[in-house]
XYZ file of C-alpha atoms in Angstrom:
249
model
C 28.381 -24.805 70.577
C 26.055 -24.550 67.775
C 27.088 -26.306 64.409
C 25.926 -23.096 62.184
C 29.348 -22.197 59.327
C 29.779 -18.487 58.987
C 29.197 -17.991 55.265
C 32.701 -17.412 53.516
C 33.993 -14.389 51.623
C 33.319 -16.678 47.995
C 29.662 -17.659 48.907
C 28.564 -13.890 49.904
C 30.115 -12.987 46.527
C 28.428 -14.933 44.178
C 25.280 -14.410 46.428
C 25.577 -10.534 45.759
C 26.386 -10.663 42.109
C 22.932 -13.317 42.295
C 21.056 -9.944 43.073
C 22.679 -7.729 41.609
C 21.834 -9.644 37.697
C 18.888 -10.035 38.986
C 17.564 -6.666 39.851
C 19.042 -5.867 36.595
C 17.683 -8.415 34.546
C 14.029 -6.664 35.995
C 14.640 -3.684 35.399
C 16.043 -4.716 31.608
C 12.501 -6.095 31.062
C 10.708 -2.649 33.016
C 12.260 -1.081 30.081
C 11.770 -2.719 27.533
C 7.737 -2.452 28.180
C 8.758 0.693 28.242
C 10.029 1.548 25.054
C 6.684 -1.309 23.230
C 4.588 1.181 25.273
C 6.260 4.226 23.704
C 5.906 2.903 20.232
C 2.936 1.468 20.592
C 1.648 5.165 21.577
C 3.385 7.381 18.637
C 1.012 7.730 15.633
C 1.350 6.253 12.468
C 0.551 7.093 9.390
C -3.079 5.662 8.189
C -3.061 3.991 12.108
C -0.924 1.259 10.584
C 0.542 -1.436 13.451
C 2.733 -3.110 10.972
C 5.785 -2.383 9.294
C 5.249 -0.600 5.637
C 6.522 -4.005 3.628
C 3.467 -5.756 5.953
C 1.079 -3.260 5.140
C 1.330 -4.289 1.015
C 1.107 -7.977 1.985
C 5.249 -8.160 2.430
C 5.148 -10.792 -0.661
C 6.893 -9.931 -4.312
C 4.209 -7.227 -4.771
C 5.585 -5.957 -1.467
C 9.259 -5.683 -2.287
C 8.975 -4.530 -5.592
C 6.796 -1.545 -4.001
C 9.697 -1.237 -1.448
C 13.254 -1.679 -4.152
C 14.120 -4.152 -2.427
C 15.396 -6.186 -6.019
C 16.845 -2.841 -7.823
C 16.712 -4.546 -11.084
C 13.051 -5.661 -11.054
C 11.345 -2.315 -9.335
C 13.893 -0.379 -11.717
C 12.423 -2.838 -15.037
C 8.875 -2.463 -14.217
C 9.251 1.655 -13.675
C 11.159 1.920 -17.063
C 9.089 -0.405 -18.980
C 5.989 2.143 -18.265
C 7.913 5.046 -18.736
C 8.777 3.119 -22.225
C 5.531 3.352 -22.641
C 3.949 6.395 -21.931
C 6.648 7.699 -23.675
C 5.701 6.188 -27.013
C 1.910 6.593 -26.518
C 1.791 10.291 -25.278
C 4.631 11.563 -26.749
C 5.138 9.556 -30.074
C 1.699 9.362 -30.396
C 2.548 5.945 -31.356
C -1.508 3.664 -31.973
C -1.252 0.624 -29.643
C -2.825 -1.522 -32.539
C 0.561 -0.790 -34.594
C 3.004 -1.338 -31.896
C 1.507 -4.536 -31.159
C 1.795 -5.508 -34.729
C 5.283 -3.606 -35.004
C 6.508 -5.869 -31.905
C 4.682 -9.427 -33.224
C 6.706 -8.413 -36.886
C 10.344 -7.862 -35.292
C 9.588 -10.919 -32.685
C 9.132 -13.911 -34.598
C 11.525 -12.370 -37.604
C 14.124 -12.773 -34.911
C 13.110 -16.121 -33.795
C 12.884 -17.353 -37.606
C 16.007 -16.299 -38.354
C 17.455 -17.623 -35.637
C 15.898 -20.896 -35.889
C 16.276 -21.285 -40.099
C 20.144 -20.143 -38.740
C 21.126 -23.029 -37.007
C 20.644 -25.755 -39.154
C 23.207 -24.225 -41.489
C 25.364 -23.310 -38.676
C 25.047 -27.124 -37.395
C 23.369 -25.377 -33.988
C 21.057 -27.165 -32.063
C 17.685 -24.787 -32.247
C 17.001 -22.636 -29.218
C 14.017 -23.620 -27.253
C 11.250 -22.152 -26.449
C 9.696 -22.242 -22.637
C 5.643 -23.210 -23.051
C 4.052 -20.206 -21.866
C 0.536 -20.589 -19.893
C -1.411 -18.503 -18.081
C -1.895 -20.825 -13.854
C -5.534 -21.566 -13.507
C -5.349 -20.593 -9.903
C -3.684 -17.093 -10.345
C -6.702 -16.115 -12.716
C -8.855 -17.692 -10.018
C -7.165 -15.452 -7.157
C -7.474 -12.067 -9.618
C -11.311 -12.576 -10.758
C -11.948 -14.036 -7.487
C -10.383 -10.198 -5.792
C -12.223 -8.211 -8.759
C -15.868 -9.933 -7.144
C -14.948 -9.050 -3.696
C -14.319 -5.006 -5.350
C -17.023 -4.918 -8.036
C -19.756 -6.119 -5.230
C -18.237 -3.408 -3.018
C -18.567 -0.910 -5.495
C -22.229 -1.612 -5.833
C -22.915 -2.108 -2.378
C -22.083 1.644 -1.797
C -24.156 2.660 -5.232
C -27.008 0.735 -3.900
C -27.083 2.407 -0.392
C -26.473 5.368 -2.155
C -29.532 5.276 -4.867
C -32.159 3.978 -2.146
C -30.878 7.114 0.064
C -30.016 5.094 3.151
C -26.882 7.787 3.754
C -27.039 11.641 2.618
C -22.804 11.681 3.824
C -22.548 9.189 1.619
C -23.633 10.396 -1.240
C -22.009 14.215 -0.758
C -19.038 11.890 -0.210
C -19.043 10.115 -3.139
C -20.111 13.719 -5.275
C -17.477 15.344 -4.121
C -15.126 11.990 -5.455
C -16.336 11.760 -8.467
C -16.207 15.602 -9.108
C -12.436 15.773 -8.484
C -11.915 13.070 -10.569
C -13.677 14.240 -13.356
C -11.408 17.880 -12.817
C -8.440 15.333 -13.475
C -9.814 13.840 -16.120
C -9.994 16.816 -18.243
C -6.359 17.843 -17.713
C -5.229 14.244 -18.019
C -5.683 11.219 -20.178
C -5.884 7.489 -18.700
C -3.032 6.502 -19.435
C -1.272 9.808 -17.987
C -3.338 9.448 -14.791
C -2.203 5.225 -14.412
C 1.271 6.590 -15.370
C 1.398 8.533 -12.017
C -0.267 6.268 -9.963
C 2.868 4.018 -10.957
C 5.365 6.012 -10.429
C 3.441 7.098 -7.070
C 3.108 3.881 -5.711
C 7.110 2.951 -6.802
C 8.275 6.237 -4.810
C 5.941 7.148 -2.020
C 6.803 3.920 -0.498
C 10.043 3.582 -0.527
C 10.489 7.414 0.485
C 7.661 6.573 3.867
C 9.414 3.502 4.592
C 12.814 5.215 4.615
C 11.995 8.577 6.464
C 8.736 7.535 8.428
C 10.175 8.600 11.331
C 10.180 12.196 10.560
C 7.172 11.762 8.227
C 4.785 10.834 11.081
C 5.274 13.499 13.373
C 4.066 15.913 10.633
C 1.492 13.764 9.188
C 0.076 13.491 13.359
C -0.101 17.071 12.796
C -1.643 17.102 9.867
C -4.279 14.848 10.873
C -5.420 16.278 14.353
C -6.025 19.832 12.309
C -8.123 17.668 9.309
C -10.342 15.932 12.563
C -10.876 19.296 14.222
C -11.782 21.052 10.693
C -14.526 17.775 9.779
C -15.449 18.255 14.027
C -16.717 21.653 12.715
C -18.219 21.294 9.628
C -20.006 17.883 10.868
C -21.546 20.562 13.820
C -22.255 22.886 10.946
C -23.200 21.397 7.784
C -23.427 17.528 8.099
C -25.322 17.106 11.217
C -28.244 18.778 9.956
C -28.665 16.817 6.982
C -30.839 13.657 7.389
C -28.965 10.434 6.702
C -32.213 8.627 5.064
C -35.333 9.462 4.061
C -36.927 8.210 6.580
C -35.408 10.345 8.745
C -36.612 13.360 6.361
C -39.683 12.383 6.212
C -39.939 12.182 10.399
C -38.759 16.321 10.577
C -41.221 17.207 8.179
C -44.190 15.611 9.952
C -42.452 17.355 13.010
């Protein structure tokens, strides 16, 4: 007689559940892979692959621009608005504003400190304010990198290495000069601040609706650039060397 015993009902049910769970887990993993692939294929503005918060550095500056702390972001935007109103609308002078602010601040602190001796209360404690050396070095280092990039671009243009870059810079400066005729520097800075504190947070909130529209616009821009490159830019020599070679031919 055979020693093999038939499987019990519980063992059969257990094996069935194991098979179903393994198949469901594999299907779930396949679905997750498909979803991740679909997300990677979705068009994102400026070709970004990270969340908007990470694009802006992921630190305190990103928190401010995306209004993670509404009180601080509102205070900064409100401060710039007050400065713009004082200088542009009320036509307040910068030196006069600084002097009046210092006079008012020093007067309040002096009266407060003097009155504390008469009312027998401890005078106010003023923190020692100093600029950290590390912060200054980081700012100077970043500024140096940007200045060097600008100087390298100017050098390439001045030596006639790239005509396309020359034309793009000239067109950009021309548009800036047009804007500068209608707007002064402070108003332009204020507009940039308002855009920085409004556009990123709006885009983060409605990115699923903005990205498809941006994709259509980007495709149309690429089509127009291809036509412009074929008709105009491709016929322009990229350097003086190429120009001399064409003249020889």
